[in-house]
C-alpha positions in Angstrom: 15.6 -9.0 -16.0 14.6 -12.2 -14.1 11.1 -12.8 -12.9 12.0 -12.3 -9.2 13.3 -8.8 -9.9 10.3 -8.0 -12.1 7.8 -9.1 -9.4 9.6 -7.0 -6.8 10.0 -4.0 -9.1 8.6 -0.7 -7.5 7.9 0.8 -11.0 5.8 -2.2 -11.9 3.9 -2.0 -8.6 3.2 1.7 -9.2 2.0 1.1 -12.7 -0.3 -1.7 -11.7 -1.7 0.4 -8.8 -2.4 3.3 -11.3 -4.2 1.0 -13.8 -6.1 -1.2 -11.4 -7.3 1.4 -9.0 -7.9 4.1 -11.6 -9.9 1.5 -13.5 -12.0 0.8 -10.4 -12.7 4.5 -9.9 -13.9 4.8 -13.5 -16.3 1.9 -12.8 -17.4 3.2 -9.5 -18.4 6.6 -11.0 -19.8 5.4 -14.3 -23.3 6.5 -13.5 -22.2 10.1 -13.3 -21.1 10.7 -16.9 -17.9 10.5 -18.8 -16.2 13.5 -17.3 -16.9 12.5 -13.7 -15.7 8.9 -14.2 -12.6 9.9 -16.1 -11.6 12.6 -13.5 -12.2 10.1 -10.7 -10.1 7.4 -12.6 -7.2 9.8 -13.2 -7.3 11.1 -9.6 -7.5 7.7 -8.1 -4.8 6.3 -10.5 -2.4 9.0 -9.6 -3.1 8.7 -5.9 -2.7 4.9 -6.0 0.6 5.2 -7.9 1.9 7.6 -5.3 0.5 5.6 -2.4 2.0 2.4 -3.6 5.4 4.1 -3.7 4.8 6.0 -0.4 3.3 3.2 1.7 6.3 0.9 1.0 8.9 3.5 1.9 7.0 4.9 4.9 6.7 1.5 6.4 10.3 0.7 5.7 11.3 3.9 7.5 9.1 3.2 10.5 9.7 -0.5 11.0 13.3 -0.4 12.3 12.5 2.4 14.7 9.9 0.3 16.6 10.2 -2.8 18.7 9.3 -6.1 16.9 5.8 -6.4 18.5 4.4 -3.0 17.6 6.5 -2.9 14.5 4.1 -5.4 13.0 1.0 -3.2 13.4 1.9 0.5 13.9 3.6 1.3 10.6 0.9 -0.1 8.4 -1.9 1.5 10.6 -0.2 4.9 10.4 0.3 4.5 6.7 -3.2 3.4 6.0 -4.8 6.2 8.1 -2.7 8.7 6.2 -3.8 7.1 2.9 -7.5 7.3 3.9 -7.2 10.9 4.7 -5.4 11.7 1.5 -8.0 9.8 -0.6 -11.0 11.4 1.0 -9.7 14.9 0.8 -8.4 14.6 -2.8 -11.5 13.1 -4.1 -13.7 15.6 -2.3 -11.6 18.5 -3.7 -11.8 17.0 -7.2 -15.5 16.6 -7.0 -15.7 12.8 -7.2 -19.4 11.9 -6.9 -19.0 8.4 -5.3 -16.2 9.0 -2.8 -16.9 6.0 -0.5 -17.3 3.5 -3.3 -14.3 4.9 -5.1 -11.9 4.6 -2.2 -13.3 1.4 -0.6 -11.4 -1.0 -2.9 -8.1 0.9 -3.0 -8.1 1.2 0.8 -8.8 -2.5 1.2 -6.1 -3.4 -1.3 -3.7 -1.0 0.3 -4.4 -2.3 3.7 -3.8 -6.0 2.8 -0.8 -5.1 0.7 1.0 -3.0 3.4 0.3 -5.4 6.2 1.5 -8.4 4.2 4.5 -6.5 3.0 5.4 -5.3 6.5 5.0 -8.8 8.1 7.0 -10.4 5.4 9.8 -7.8 5.8 9.7 -8.2 9.6 10.0 -12.0 9.2 12.8 -11.7 6.7 14.8 -9.2 8.8 14.4 -11.1 12.1 17.5 -12.9 13.4 17.5 -16.6 12.6 17.9 -19.0 15.6 19.9 -22.1 14.9 19.7 -25.4 16.8 23.2 -24.6 18.2 21.8 -21.3 19.7 18.9 -23.1 21.4 21.2 -25.6 23.1 23.8 -23.1 24.3 
């Protein structure tokens, strides 16, 4: 497997999301005992893994259905609002003590990831204009 395929690998992105954001949740809830921090870490890791997979595919589904201008902003905003709702409800139901601190970093990372991904995909998919097209 070459490095380009490895970097763009969805399973790798999912695994990194699980480890990084689950680790953050453990840290964010460390003052509440081992059980609370491990449950928060597991919950956040699983959600982050699913969200990494789901954000990418939801934006890929929405982007071609919208005009280029709003296609830059609407898909990531819809995806991130859905993510925020899922994170808050799931952590609340699982009893995470530090919900705001637990989800702040994952939401920030998800927001920057999905906007960057969507903009790069929009740019890559846009028709290229050649000098010949400009002069015709």
